[in-house]
mmCIF file of C-alpha atoms and ligand atoms in Angstrom:
data_model
loop_
_atom_site.group_PDB
_atom_site.id
_atom_site.type_symbol
_atom_site.label_atom_id
_atom_site.label_comp_id
_atom_site.label_asym_id
_atom_site.label_seq_id
_atom_site.Cartn_x
_atom_site.Cartn_y
_atom_site.Cartn_z
ATOM 1 C CA MET A 1 0.000 0.000 0.000
ATOM 2 C CA PRO A 2 2.743 2.518 0.755
ATOM 3 C CA GLY A 3 2.766 5.678 -1.344
ATOM 4 C CA PHE A 4 6.253 6.379 -0.061
ATOM 5 C CA GLU A 5 7.795 3.659 -2.214
ATOM 6 C CA LEU A 6 7.432 4.643 -5.831
ATOM 7 C CA PHE A 7 7.741 8.195 -6.999
ATOM 8 C CA GLY A 8 10.146 10.042 -9.206
ATOM 9 C CA ASP A 9 10.357 11.918 -12.489
ATOM 10 C CA LYS A 10 6.639 12.135 -13.268
ATOM 11 C CA GLU A 11 5.827 13.546 -9.840
ATOM 12 C CA ARG A 12 8.791 15.924 -10.084
ATOM 13 C CA ALA A 13 7.656 17.261 -13.469
ATOM 14 C CA HIS A 14 4.166 18.120 -12.176
ATOM 15 C CA VAL A 15 5.580 19.721 -9.014
ATOM 16 C CA ASN A 16 8.023 21.782 -11.083
ATOM 17 C CA ASP A 17 5.128 23.134 -13.179
ATOM 18 C CA VAL A 18 3.715 24.542 -9.953
ATOM 19 C CA LEU A 19 7.016 25.899 -8.641
ATOM 20 C CA ASP A 20 7.814 27.485 -12.024
ATOM 21 C CA SER A 21 4.577 29.490 -11.989
ATOM 22 C CA GLY A 22 4.701 30.200 -8.254
ATOM 23 C CA VAL A 23 0.928 29.683 -7.992
ATOM 24 C CA LEU A 24 0.649 27.232 -5.101
ATOM 25 C CA MET A 25 -3.053 27.715 -4.427
ATOM 26 C CA ARG A 26 -5.830 25.918 -6.269
ATOM 27 C CA TYR A 27 -8.218 28.897 -6.344
ATOM 28 C CA GLY A 28 -7.741 32.421 -7.694
ATOM 29 C CA PHE A 29 -4.600 33.970 -9.236
ATOM 30 C CA ASP A 30 -6.046 33.347 -12.686
ATOM 31 C CA GLY A 31 -3.709 35.856 -14.362
ATOM 32 C CA ALA A 32 -0.503 34.139 -13.259
ATOM 33 C CA ARG A 33 -1.853 30.606 -13.449
ATOM 34 C CA THR A 34 -0.514 28.109 -15.998
ATOM 35 C CA HIS A 35 -1.807 24.934 -14.332
ATOM 36 C CA TRP A 36 -4.900 23.542 -12.656
ATOM 37 C CA LYS A 37 -3.410 20.523 -10.881
ATOM 38 C CA ALA A 38 -6.242 20.131 -8.372
ATOM 39 C CA LYS A 39 -8.889 20.387 -11.094
ATOM 40 C CA GLU A 40 -7.016 17.955 -13.319
ATOM 41 C CA LEU A 41 -6.661 15.471 -10.482
ATOM 42 C CA GLU A 42 -10.384 15.779 -9.736
ATOM 43 C CA ASN A 43 -11.156 15.002 -13.385
ATOM 44 C CA ALA A 44 -8.722 12.074 -13.452
ATOM 45 C CA LEU A 45 -10.262 10.621 -10.278
ATOM 46 C CA ALA A 46 -13.788 11.075 -11.643
ATOM 47 C CA ASP A 47 -12.749 9.152 -14.775
ATOM 48 C CA ARG A 48 -11.020 6.342 -12.913
ATOM 49 C CA MET A 49 -13.801 5.967 -10.344
ATOM 50 C CA GLY A 50 -16.633 6.269 -12.855
ATOM 51 C CA ILE A 51 -18.250 8.981 -10.775
ATOM 52 C CA LYS A 52 -19.636 12.418 -11.633
ATOM 53 C CA HIS A 53 -18.146 14.639 -8.934
ATOM 54 C CA VAL A 54 -14.892 14.770 -7.014
ATOM 55 C CA GLN A 55 -13.831 17.300 -4.373
ATOM 56 C CA LEU A 56 -10.188 17.215 -3.365
ATOM 57 C CA VAL A 57 -9.387 18.164 0.220
ATOM 58 C CA SER A 58 -6.379 18.315 2.529
ATOM 59 C CA SER A 59 -6.554 14.787 3.992
ATOM 60 C CA GLY A 60 -8.609 11.623 4.236
ATOM 61 C CA THR A 61 -9.830 12.761 7.636
ATOM 62 C CA ALA A 62 -10.954 16.044 6.050
ATOM 63 C CA ALA A 63 -12.690 14.028 3.316
ATOM 64 C CA LEU A 64 -14.732 12.139 5.917
ATOM 65 C CA THR A 65 -15.682 15.345 7.729
ATOM 66 C CA VAL A 66 -16.549 17.154 4.495
ATOM 67 C CA ALA A 67 -18.574 14.180 3.202
ATOM 68 C CA LEU A 68 -20.641 14.032 6.401
ATOM 69 C CA ALA A 69 -21.100 17.805 6.498
ATOM 70 C CA SER A 70 -22.062 17.943 2.806
ATOM 71 C CA ALA A 71 -24.887 15.514 3.401
ATOM 72 C CA GLY A 72 -26.157 17.533 6.371
ATOM 73 C CA VAL A 73 -24.820 15.454 9.276
ATOM 74 C CA GLY A 74 -24.529 17.634 12.392
ATOM 75 C CA ALA A 75 -24.923 17.835 16.162
ATOM 76 C CA GLY A 76 -26.806 14.908 17.693
ATOM 77 C CA ASP A 77 -26.868 12.807 14.521
ATOM 78 C CA GLU A 78 -25.631 9.256 14.978
ATOM 79 C CA VAL A 79 -23.240 7.614 12.526
ATOM 80 C CA ILE A 80 -22.734 3.845 12.678
ATOM 81 C CA ILE A 81 -19.107 2.755 12.276
ATOM 82 C CA PRO A 82 -17.058 -0.415 12.804
ATOM 83 C CA ASN A 83 -14.899 -0.762 15.942
ATOM 84 C CA PHE A 84 -12.006 -1.881 13.728
ATOM 85 C CA THR A 85 -11.004 1.196 11.748
ATOM 86 C CA PHE A 86 -8.639 4.157 12.102
ATOM 87 C CA VAL A 87 -9.228 6.889 14.718
ATOM 88 C CA ALA A 88 -9.997 9.335 11.865
ATOM 89 C CA THR A 89 -13.426 7.689 11.565
ATOM 90 C CA PHE A 90 -14.693 8.866 14.939
ATOM 91 C CA GLU A 91 -12.645 12.078 14.847
ATOM 92 C CA SER A 92 -14.426 13.213 11.685
ATOM 93 C CA ILE A 93 -17.829 12.500 13.248
ATOM 94 C CA LEU A 94 -17.037 14.231 16.553
ATOM 95 C CA ALA A 95 -15.743 17.269 14.635
ATOM 96 C CA LEU A 96 -19.336 17.922 13.574
ATOM 97 C CA GLY A 97 -20.885 17.302 16.983
ATOM 98 C CA ALA A 98 -22.279 14.004 15.708
ATOM 99 C CA ILE A 99 -21.965 10.717 17.605
ATOM 100 C CA PRO A 100 -19.858 7.742 16.529
ATOM 101 C CA ILE A 101 -21.810 4.546 17.215
ATOM 102 C CA MET A 102 -19.349 1.656 17.107
ATOM 103 C CA VAL A 103 -20.613 -1.817 16.285
ATOM 104 C CA ASN A 104 -19.126 -5.259 15.672
ATOM 105 C CA ILE A 105 -17.347 -6.474 12.582
ATOM 106 C CA ASP A 106 -17.556 -9.954 11.067
ATOM 107 C CA ASP A 107 -15.200 -12.203 9.088
ATOM 108 C CA THR A 108 -15.006 -9.556 6.339
ATOM 109 C CA LEU A 109 -13.165 -7.433 8.985
ATOM 110 C CA THR A 110 -15.687 -4.704 8.231
ATOM 111 C CA LEU A 111 -19.200 -3.786 9.432
ATOM 112 C CA ASP A 112 -21.445 -6.711 10.323
ATOM 113 C CA PRO A 113 -24.819 -5.834 8.702
ATOM 114 C CA GLU A 114 -26.721 -7.560 11.528
ATOM 115 C CA ALA A 115 -24.916 -5.476 14.147
ATOM 116 C CA VAL A 116 -25.667 -2.354 12.117
ATOM 117 C CA LYS A 117 -29.409 -3.088 12.113
ATOM 118 C CA LEU A 118 -29.454 -3.439 15.908
ATOM 119 C CA ALA A 119 -27.808 -0.012 16.357
ATOM 120 C CA ILE A 120 -30.354 1.963 14.333
ATOM 121 C CA ASN A 121 -32.694 4.386 16.125
ATOM 122 C CA SER A 122 -34.482 7.649 15.324
ATOM 123 C CA LYS A 123 -31.207 9.637 15.625
ATOM 124 C CA THR A 124 -29.294 7.492 13.154
ATOM 125 C CA LYS A 125 -28.348 9.451 10.048
ATOM 126 C CA ALA A 126 -25.597 7.512 8.288
ATOM 127 C CA ILE A 127 -23.783 4.215 8.017
ATOM 128 C CA MET A 128 -20.070 4.476 7.380
ATOM 129 C CA PRO A 129 -18.426 1.206 6.314
ATOM 130 C CA VAL A 130 -14.635 1.280 6.371
ATOM 131 C CA HIS A 131 -12.992 -0.895 3.715
ATOM 132 C CA MET A 132 -10.066 -1.813 5.933
ATOM 133 C CA CYS A 133 -6.830 -3.300 4.666
ATOM 134 C CA GLY A 134 -7.711 -3.586 0.986
ATOM 135 C CA SER A 135 -11.105 -5.308 1.100
ATOM 136 C CA MET A 136 -14.691 -4.191 1.416
ATOM 137 C CA ALA A 137 -17.822 -4.331 3.504
ATOM 138 C CA ASP A 138 -20.896 -6.177 2.277
ATOM 139 C CA LEU A 139 -22.130 -3.081 0.476
ATOM 140 C CA SER A 140 -25.328 -4.497 -0.978
ATOM 141 C CA ALA A 141 -26.532 -5.642 2.469
ATOM 142 C CA LEU A 142 -25.678 -2.208 3.899
ATOM 143 C CA LYS A 143 -27.366 -0.418 0.995
ATOM 144 C CA ASN A 144 -30.544 -2.419 1.625
ATOM 145 C CA ILE A 145 -30.500 -1.325 5.251
ATOM 146 C CA CYS A 146 -29.922 2.311 4.226
ATOM 147 C CA ASP A 147 -32.817 2.153 1.763
ATOM 148 C CA THR A 148 -35.131 0.606 4.352
ATOM 149 C CA TYR A 149 -34.376 3.162 7.069
ATOM 150 C CA GLY A 150 -33.646 6.216 4.889
ATOM 151 C CA LEU A 151 -29.972 6.478 5.877
ATOM 152 C CA LEU A 152 -26.879 7.731 4.077
ATOM 153 C CA LEU A 153 -24.203 5.260 2.982
ATOM 154 C CA ILE A 154 -20.757 6.875 3.222
ATOM 155 C CA GLU A 155 -17.803 4.698 2.212
ATOM 156 C CA ASP A 156 -14.384 5.131 3.772
ATOM 157 C CA ALA A 157 -12.259 3.698 0.963
ATOM 158 C CA CYS A 158 -9.001 5.222 2.239
ATOM 159 C CA GLN A 159 -7.300 1.814 2.525
ATOM 160 C CA ALA A 160 -8.852 0.162 -0.500
ATOM 161 C CA ILE A 161 -8.449 2.492 -3.473
ATOM 162 C CA GLY A 162 -8.409 0.437 -6.666
ATOM 163 C CA GLY A 163 -10.658 -2.338 -5.316
ATOM 164 C CA SER A 164 -14.194 -2.835 -6.617
ATOM 165 C CA TYR A 165 -17.589 -4.233 -5.681
ATOM 166 C CA GLN A 166 -20.088 -5.571 -8.218
ATOM 167 C CA GLY A 167 -18.074 -3.882 -10.932
ATOM 168 C CA LYS A 168 -18.024 -0.468 -9.247
ATOM 169 C CA PRO A 169 -14.819 1.061 -7.897
ATOM 170 C CA LEU A 170 -14.835 1.137 -4.085
ATOM 171 C CA GLY A 171 -15.888 4.605 -2.941
ATOM 172 C CA SER A 172 -18.341 5.015 -5.819
ATOM 173 C CA TYR A 173 -21.069 2.669 -4.538
ATOM 174 C CA GLY A 174 -22.515 4.681 -1.645
ATOM 175 C CA ASP A 175 -24.023 8.170 -1.519
ATOM 176 C CA LEU A 176 -20.532 9.505 -0.894
ATOM 177 C CA GLY A 177 -17.081 7.948 -0.822
ATOM 178 C CA CYS A 178 -13.783 9.076 0.701
ATOM 179 C CA PHE A 179 -10.132 8.547 -0.186
ATOM 180 C CA SER A 180 -6.879 9.456 1.548
ATOM 181 C CA PHE A 181 -3.645 10.319 -0.227
ATOM 182 C CA ASP A 182 -1.458 10.478 2.862
ATOM 183 C CA TYR A 183 2.066 9.147 2.699
ATOM 184 C CA VAL A 184 1.254 5.507 3.523
ATOM 185 C CA LYS A 185 -1.710 4.991 1.193
ATOM 186 C CA THR A 186 -1.541 3.248 -2.206
ATOM 187 C CA ILE A 187 -1.205 6.549 -4.054
ATOM 188 C CA THR A 188 -0.079 9.698 -2.294
ATOM 189 C CA CYS A 189 -0.083 13.490 -2.500
ATOM 190 C CA GLY A 190 2.096 13.723 0.621
ATOM 191 C CA GLU A 191 -1.124 14.757 2.344
ATOM 192 C CA GLY A 192 -4.501 14.884 0.648
ATOM 193 C CA GLY A 193 -7.927 13.351 0.303
ATOM 194 C CA ALA A 194 -11.016 13.258 -1.894
ATOM 195 C CA VAL A 195 -14.779 13.128 -1.560
ATOM 196 C CA VAL A 196 -16.582 11.455 -4.481
ATOM 197 C CA THR A 197 -20.300 11.436 -5.216
ATOM 198 C CA ASN A 198 -22.871 11.324 -8.000
ATOM 199 C CA ASN A 199 -25.042 13.795 -6.088
ATOM 200 C CA ALA A 200 -24.662 17.353 -7.442
ATOM 201 C CA THR A 201 -25.922 18.995 -4.235
ATOM 202 C CA TYR A 202 -23.519 17.092 -1.996
ATOM 203 C CA HIS A 203 -20.731 18.020 -4.380
ATOM 204 C CA LYS A 204 -21.638 21.699 -4.359
ATOM 205 C CA ASN A 205 -21.809 21.600 -0.569
ATOM 206 C CA ALA A 206 -18.402 19.900 -0.374
ATOM 207 C CA ASP A 207 -16.908 22.453 -2.778
ATOM 208 C CA HIS A 208 -18.150 25.379 -0.668
ATOM 209 C CA PHE A 209 -17.723 23.867 2.788
ATOM 210 C CA SER A 210 -14.088 22.892 2.205
ATOM 211 C CA ASP A 211 -13.233 26.520 1.291
ATOM 212 C CA HIS A 212 -14.815 28.697 4.020
ATOM 213 C CA GLY A 213 -18.204 28.592 2.298
ATOM 214 C CA HIS A 214 -16.947 30.300 -0.880
ATOM 215 C CA ASP A 215 -19.545 29.857 -3.618
ATOM 216 C CA HIS A 216 -16.812 30.000 -6.311
ATOM 217 C CA ILE A 217 -18.955 32.132 -8.613
ATOM 218 C CA GLY A 218 -17.235 34.780 -10.751
ATOM 219 C CA SER A 219 -13.548 35.566 -11.065
ATOM 220 C CA ASP A 220 -13.000 37.824 -8.030
ATOM 221 C CA ARG A 221 -12.357 35.608 -5.038
ATOM 222 C CA GLY A 222 -12.768 38.424 -2.547
ATOM 223 C CA ALA A 223 -16.209 39.261 -3.933
ATOM 224 C CA GLU A 224 -17.547 35.699 -3.771
ATOM 225 C CA ALA A 225 -20.535 35.065 -1.513
ATOM 226 C CA HIS A 226 -20.773 32.604 1.404
ATOM 227 C CA PRO A 227 -24.191 30.962 1.411
ATOM 228 C CA PHE A 228 -23.346 28.926 4.545
ATOM 229 C CA LEU A 229 -20.573 28.454 7.093
ATOM 230 C CA GLY A 230 -17.529 26.509 6.041
ATOM 231 C CA TYR A 231 -13.983 25.753 7.018
ATOM 232 C CA ASN A 232 -10.598 25.379 5.328
ATOM 233 C CA TYR A 233 -9.961 21.843 4.120
ATOM 234 C CA ARG A 234 -8.299 22.903 0.843
ATOM 235 C CA ILE A 235 -5.570 20.957 -0.924
ATOM 236 C CA SER A 236 -2.640 22.916 -2.413
ATOM 237 C CA GLU A 237 -1.508 22.788 -6.040
ATOM 238 C CA LEU A 238 1.802 21.277 -4.869
ATOM 239 C CA HIS A 239 0.079 18.328 -3.244
ATOM 240 C CA ALA A 240 -2.328 17.884 -6.142
ATOM 241 C CA ALA A 241 0.636 17.892 -8.548
ATOM 242 C CA VAL A 242 2.115 14.829 -6.853
ATOM 243 C CA GLY A 243 -1.285 13.122 -6.897
ATOM 244 C CA LEU A 244 -1.763 13.833 -10.589
ATOM 245 C CA ALA A 245 1.327 11.790 -11.383
ATOM 246 C CA GLN A 246 0.307 9.073 -8.930
ATOM 247 C CA ILE A 247 -3.273 8.556 -10.201
ATOM 248 C CA ALA A 248 -1.854 7.704 -13.628
ATOM 249 C CA ARG A 249 0.113 4.911 -11.936
ATOM 250 C CA LEU A 250 -2.707 3.524 -9.765
ATOM 251 C CA ASP A 251 -3.521 0.556 -11.970
ATOM 252 C CA ASP A 252 0.154 -0.381 -12.270
ATOM 253 C CA PHE A 253 0.464 -0.246 -8.481
ATOM 254 C CA ILE A 254 -2.624 -2.435 -8.030
ATOM 255 C CA ALA A 255 -1.208 -4.984 -10.503
ATOM 256 C CA ILE A 256 2.032 -5.176 -8.507
ATOM 257 C CA GLN A 257 0.111 -5.502 -5.238
ATOM 258 C CA LYS A 258 -1.976 -8.308 -6.709
ATOM 259 C CA LYS A 259 1.117 -10.199 -7.860
ATOM 260 C CA HIS A 260 2.862 -9.891 -4.492
ATOM 261 C CA TYR A 261 -0.302 -10.708 -2.550
ATOM 262 C CA SER A 262 -0.890 -13.833 -4.663
ATOM 263 C CA VAL A 263 2.592 -15.235 -4.045
ATOM 264 C CA LEU A 264 2.199 -14.858 -0.268
ATOM 265 C CA ARG A 265 -1.364 -16.142 -0.243
ATOM 266 C CA ASP A 266 -0.473 -19.234 -2.294
ATOM 267 C CA ALA A 267 2.339 -19.998 0.128
ATOM 268 C CA LEU A 268 0.194 -19.605 3.264
ATOM 269 C CA SER A 269 -2.660 -21.602 1.702
ATOM 270 C CA LYS A 270 -0.504 -24.698 2.138
ATOM 271 C CA ILE A 271 -0.929 -24.414 5.924
ATOM 272 C CA PRO A 272 -4.302 -26.035 6.729
ATOM 273 C CA GLU A 273 -4.805 -23.992 9.944
ATOM 274 C CA VAL A 274 -4.533 -20.676 8.081
ATOM 275 C CA THR A 275 -7.787 -19.254 6.706
ATOM 276 C CA PHE A 276 -8.393 -15.982 4.929
ATOM 277 C CA ARG A 277 -10.621 -13.018 5.455
ATOM 278 C CA ARG A 278 -13.969 -13.310 3.643
ATOM 279 C CA VAL A 279 -14.391 -11.050 0.633
ATOM 280 C CA PRO A 280 -18.095 -10.314 -0.025
ATOM 281 C CA GLU A 281 -19.479 -11.828 -3.229
ATOM 282 C CA GLY A 282 -18.815 -9.545 -6.186
ATOM 283 C CA GLY A 283 -15.862 -7.918 -4.447
ATOM 284 C CA VAL A 284 -12.334 -7.533 -5.823
ATOM 285 C CA GLU A 285 -9.662 -6.543 -3.319
ATOM 286 C CA SER A 286 -7.109 -3.790 -3.857
ATOM 287 C CA TYR A 287 -4.522 -6.238 -2.469
ATOM 288 C CA ALA A 288 -3.103 -3.564 -0.159
ATOM 289 C CA PHE A 289 -2.792 -6.153 2.639
ATOM 290 C CA LEU A 290 -2.956 -9.930 2.986
ATOM 291 C CA ASN A 291 -5.276 -10.669 5.931
ATOM 292 C CA PHE A 292 -5.532 -14.108 7.482
ATOM 293 C CA PHE A 293 -6.826 -15.906 10.567
ATOM 294 C CA LEU A 294 -5.131 -18.418 12.841
ATOM 295 C CA PRO A 295 -7.248 -20.873 14.862
ATOM 296 C CA THR A 296 -6.954 -18.988 18.186
ATOM 297 C CA ALA A 297 -6.018 -15.534 19.481
ATOM 298 C CA ALA A 298 -3.047 -16.983 21.399
ATOM 299 C CA LEU A 299 -1.664 -18.543 18.219
ATOM 300 C CA ALA A 300 -2.137 -15.337 16.236
ATOM 301 C CA LYS A 301 -0.350 -13.290 18.877
ATOM 302 C CA ASN A 302 2.529 -15.786 19.070
ATOM 303 C CA ALA A 303 2.780 -16.009 15.301
ATOM 304 C CA HIS A 304 2.871 -12.244 14.998
ATOM 305 C CA THR A 305 5.684 -12.002 17.568
ATOM 306 C CA ALA A 306 7.583 -14.819 15.859
ATOM 307 C CA LEU A 307 7.205 -13.168 12.433
ATOM 308 C CA THR A 308 8.512 -9.855 13.752
ATOM 309 C CA ASN A 309 11.416 -11.526 15.591
ATOM 310 C CA GLY A 310 12.112 -13.598 12.491
ATOM 311 C CA GLY A 311 12.662 -10.469 10.395
ATOM 312 C CA VAL A 312 9.307 -10.490 8.559
ATOM 313 C CA ASP A 313 8.439 -6.805 8.909
ATOM 314 C CA ALA A 314 5.197 -4.950 8.190
ATOM 315 C CA CYS A 315 2.864 -7.594 9.638
ATOM 316 C CA PHE A 316 0.302 -6.253 12.075
ATOM 317 C CA TYR A 317 -1.659 -7.684 15.002
ATOM 318 C CA TRP A 318 -4.405 -5.041 15.043
ATOM 319 C CA TYR A 319 -6.073 -6.497 18.132
ATOM 320 C CA ASP A 320 -3.392 -4.867 20.326
ATOM 321 C CA ASN A 321 -2.871 -1.767 18.172
ATOM 322 C CA ASN A 322 -3.348 1.763 19.591
ATOM 323 C CA TRP A 323 -4.771 3.350 16.456
ATOM 324 C CA HIS A 324 -6.988 0.768 14.814
ATOM 325 C CA TYR A 325 -9.002 -1.111 17.420
ATOM 326 C CA HIS A 326 -11.445 0.038 20.108
ATOM 327 C CA LYS A 327 -9.638 -1.690 23.006
ATOM 328 C CA LYS A 328 -7.045 1.092 23.235
ATOM 329 C CA TRP A 329 -9.433 4.020 22.689
ATOM 330 C CA ASP A 330 -9.825 5.271 26.265
ATOM 331 C CA HIS A 331 -9.651 8.845 24.971
ATOM 332 C CA LEU A 332 -12.855 8.215 23.015
ATOM 333 C CA LYS A 333 -14.584 6.118 25.674
ATOM 334 C CA ASN A 334 -13.913 8.766 28.351
ATOM 335 C CA LEU A 335 -14.265 11.743 25.961
ATOM 336 C CA LYS A 336 -10.886 13.181 26.876
ATOM 337 C CA SER A 337 -10.936 16.413 24.880
ATOM 338 C CA LEU A 338 -9.023 19.652 25.304
ATOM 339 C CA GLY A 339 -12.135 21.774 25.529
ATOM 340 C CA SER A 340 -15.712 20.841 26.296
ATOM 341 C CA LEU A 341 -17.551 18.720 23.715
ATOM 342 C CA PRO A 342 -21.161 19.367 22.583
ATOM 343 C CA LYS A 343 -23.875 18.293 25.001
ATOM 344 C CA GLU A 344 -25.297 15.891 22.407
ATOM 345 C CA VAL A 345 -22.036 13.973 22.249
ATOM 346 C CA LYS A 346 -21.784 13.714 26.039
ATOM 347 C CA ASP A 347 -25.410 12.623 26.367
ATOM 348 C CA GLN A 348 -25.589 10.167 23.485
ATOM 349 C CA LEU A 349 -22.174 8.473 23.410
ATOM 350 C CA PRO A 350 -22.802 4.845 24.381
ATOM 351 C CA ASN A 351 -20.988 3.394 27.370
ATOM 352 C CA TYR A 352 -18.317 1.568 25.420
ATOM 353 C CA GLU A 353 -16.813 0.055 28.600
ATOM 354 C CA THR A 354 -19.837 -2.219 28.841
ATOM 355 C CA THR A 355 -20.653 -2.698 25.133
ATOM 356 C CA ASP A 356 -20.377 -6.306 23.979
ATOM 357 C CA PHE A 357 -17.666 -6.431 21.321
ATOM 358 C CA SER A 358 -17.047 -10.153 21.663
ATOM 359 C CA LYS A 359 -17.898 -10.805 18.034
ATOM 360 C CA SER A 360 -15.250 -8.326 16.829
ATOM 361 C CA ASP A 361 -12.805 -9.709 19.406
ATOM 362 C CA HIS A 362 -13.394 -13.207 18.043
ATOM 363 C CA TRP A 363 -12.204 -12.170 14.568
ATOM 364 C CA MET A 364 -9.644 -9.505 15.412
ATOM 365 C CA GLY A 365 -7.939 -11.630 18.057
ATOM 366 C CA ARG A 366 -7.156 -14.202 15.372
ATOM 367 C CA THR A 367 -6.217 -11.790 12.566
ATOM 368 C CA ILE A 368 -2.761 -11.041 11.201
ATOM 369 C CA SER A 369 -2.492 -8.431 8.412
ATOM 370 C CA CYS A 370 0.585 -8.120 6.258
ATOM 371 C CA LEU A 371 1.226 -4.967 4.301
ATOM 372 C CA ILE A 372 1.902 -5.617 0.614
ATOM 373 C CA LYS A 373 4.828 -3.535 -0.591
ATOM 374 C CA LEU A 374 5.443 -2.472 -4.158
ATOM 375 C CA SER A 375 9.221 -2.400 -3.883
ATOM 376 C CA TRP A 376 9.872 -6.102 -3.191
ATOM 377 C CA ASP A 377 11.939 -7.814 -5.867
ATOM 378 C CA THR A 378 11.373 -11.485 -6.737
ATOM 379 C CA ALA A 379 14.057 -12.798 -4.386
ATOM 380 C CA THR A 380 12.728 -10.714 -1.456
ATOM 381 C CA LEU A 381 9.195 -11.888 -2.128
ATOM 382 C CA GLU A 382 10.185 -15.567 -2.398
ATOM 383 C CA LYS A 383 12.191 -15.362 0.831
ATOM 384 C CA ARG A 384 9.262 -13.685 2.543
ATOM 385 C CA ALA A 385 6.873 -16.414 1.436
ATOM 386 C CA THR A 386 9.265 -19.132 2.661
ATOM 387 C CA ASP A 387 9.984 -17.379 5.968
ATOM 388 C CA MET A 388 6.320 -16.708 6.717
ATOM 389 C CA THR A 389 5.305 -20.288 5.977
ATOM 390 C CA ARG A 390 8.137 -21.733 8.093
ATOM 391 C CA ILE A 391 7.627 -19.396 11.069
ATOM 392 C CA ILE A 392 3.846 -19.842 11.213
ATOM 393 C CA SER A 393 4.167 -23.632 10.850
ATOM 394 C CA GLU A 394 6.693 -23.672 13.721
ATOM 395 C CA VAL A 395 4.358 -21.729 15.993
ATOM 396 C CA LEU A 396 1.487 -24.087 15.150
ATOM 397 C CA ALA A 397 3.682 -27.149 15.791
ATOM 398 C CA GLN A 398 4.785 -25.881 19.237
ATOM 399 C CA GLU A 399 1.173 -25.565 20.327
ATOM 400 C CA SER A 400 0.068 -29.029 19.355
HETATM 401 C C1 LIG B 1 -5.576 6.944 6.432
HETATM 402 C C2 LIG B 1 -6.988 6.736 6.792
HETATM 403 C C3 LIG B 1 -7.847 7.803 7.065
HETATM 404 C C4 LIG B 1 -7.373 9.222 7.198
HETATM 405 O O1 LIG B 1 -6.630 9.692 6.171
HETATM 406 P P1 LIG B 1 -5.559 10.877 6.399
HETATM 407 O O2 LIG B 1 -5.295 11.322 5.015
HETATM 408 O O3 LIG B 1 -4.348 10.275 7.053
HETATM 409 O O4 LIG B 1 -6.222 11.914 7.235
HETATM 410 C C5 LIG B 1 -9.173 7.529 7.296
HETATM 411 N N1 LIG B 1 -9.641 6.269 7.285
HETATM 412 C C6 LIG B 1 -8.847 5.214 7.055
HETATM 413 C C7 LIG B 1 -9.426 3.850 7.025
HETATM 414 C C8 LIG B 1 -7.484 5.411 6.813
HETATM 415 O O5 LIG B 1 -6.706 4.350 6.625
#
């Protein structure tokens, strides 16, 4: 997945266009401007994702916030999210005074549709599946629920760009979709993000909201009107320039990920105790990670330690991770904020100390995720496959 691996002359050429003109901002300065990197990247993303509208923003976290805000999510609204995700998910919801309602995941490692149904009440406004580690939620089941209850479906596709579901690129299936182009994602801008949608109103809202409410009408920025309150979530031309080179390489990157993923998966498939994360029917992974289960949590933890000690880097045991799993989120559970949070958040946040997350624990405790790198050469990849198979088999043999 890492964007930090492959960049060079193409990125440099686009960045130099921006430095040569000195116009680093995406709006205004029409007289001096010779490039529209942000606009071009929005068009390229719209093409690749088969979607009508794209709004670039400053980060994936900003994309989530802007997507929610664009669709009218605000104070007291509840947004259903998985408890295996990245902290950005609940941060973006809290930023609007809305309430993150965490529910269990299943063997897809994403939202369990049954758990989602149980969490719906009159305050629920949106369901936000997070396509963690290169594969997707059961989007058609979630869409059915959204249609039944009149809820928004907002996809966090930050970790799964390039994957698809029922022939549609991930991010383009729901009412809105979000991407991140931070430095560790499949393609990068350094920092950046995008909101995608087929809904013209949401797009217009995202366009205005991410730039202080500017309506972007006319050619005098200072004279533009502000129909509603906004904020600054803009991307710069410099960042967009890097992304413009990277989007052209996305499909090459996905092909490399698929090749590397397949070698490792084929090797691990020879171990009968290893099983793989379920990909919903009609889904094609982005191959950003290889995710697999061991028979018990103790075995997964031991195997992860043995892999790390054995020099197999970039494998993760998310169950114990500070940033991706609810167990370590005391700051959320106890609402430890610098200033006071909105009353709605304090009143409506569930007591997560007593919430039953045993179903998520069942899957996450057994999960190991290995990052798929683009830079591995054949010898490195073969050695990795051999080392992983040997180390995991040794751990399994010790236990029996
Ligand atoms: C990276 C990431 C984000 C946030 O993106 P940033 O660009 O780092 O703000 C949100 N959700 C998920 C699932 C991510 O992996």
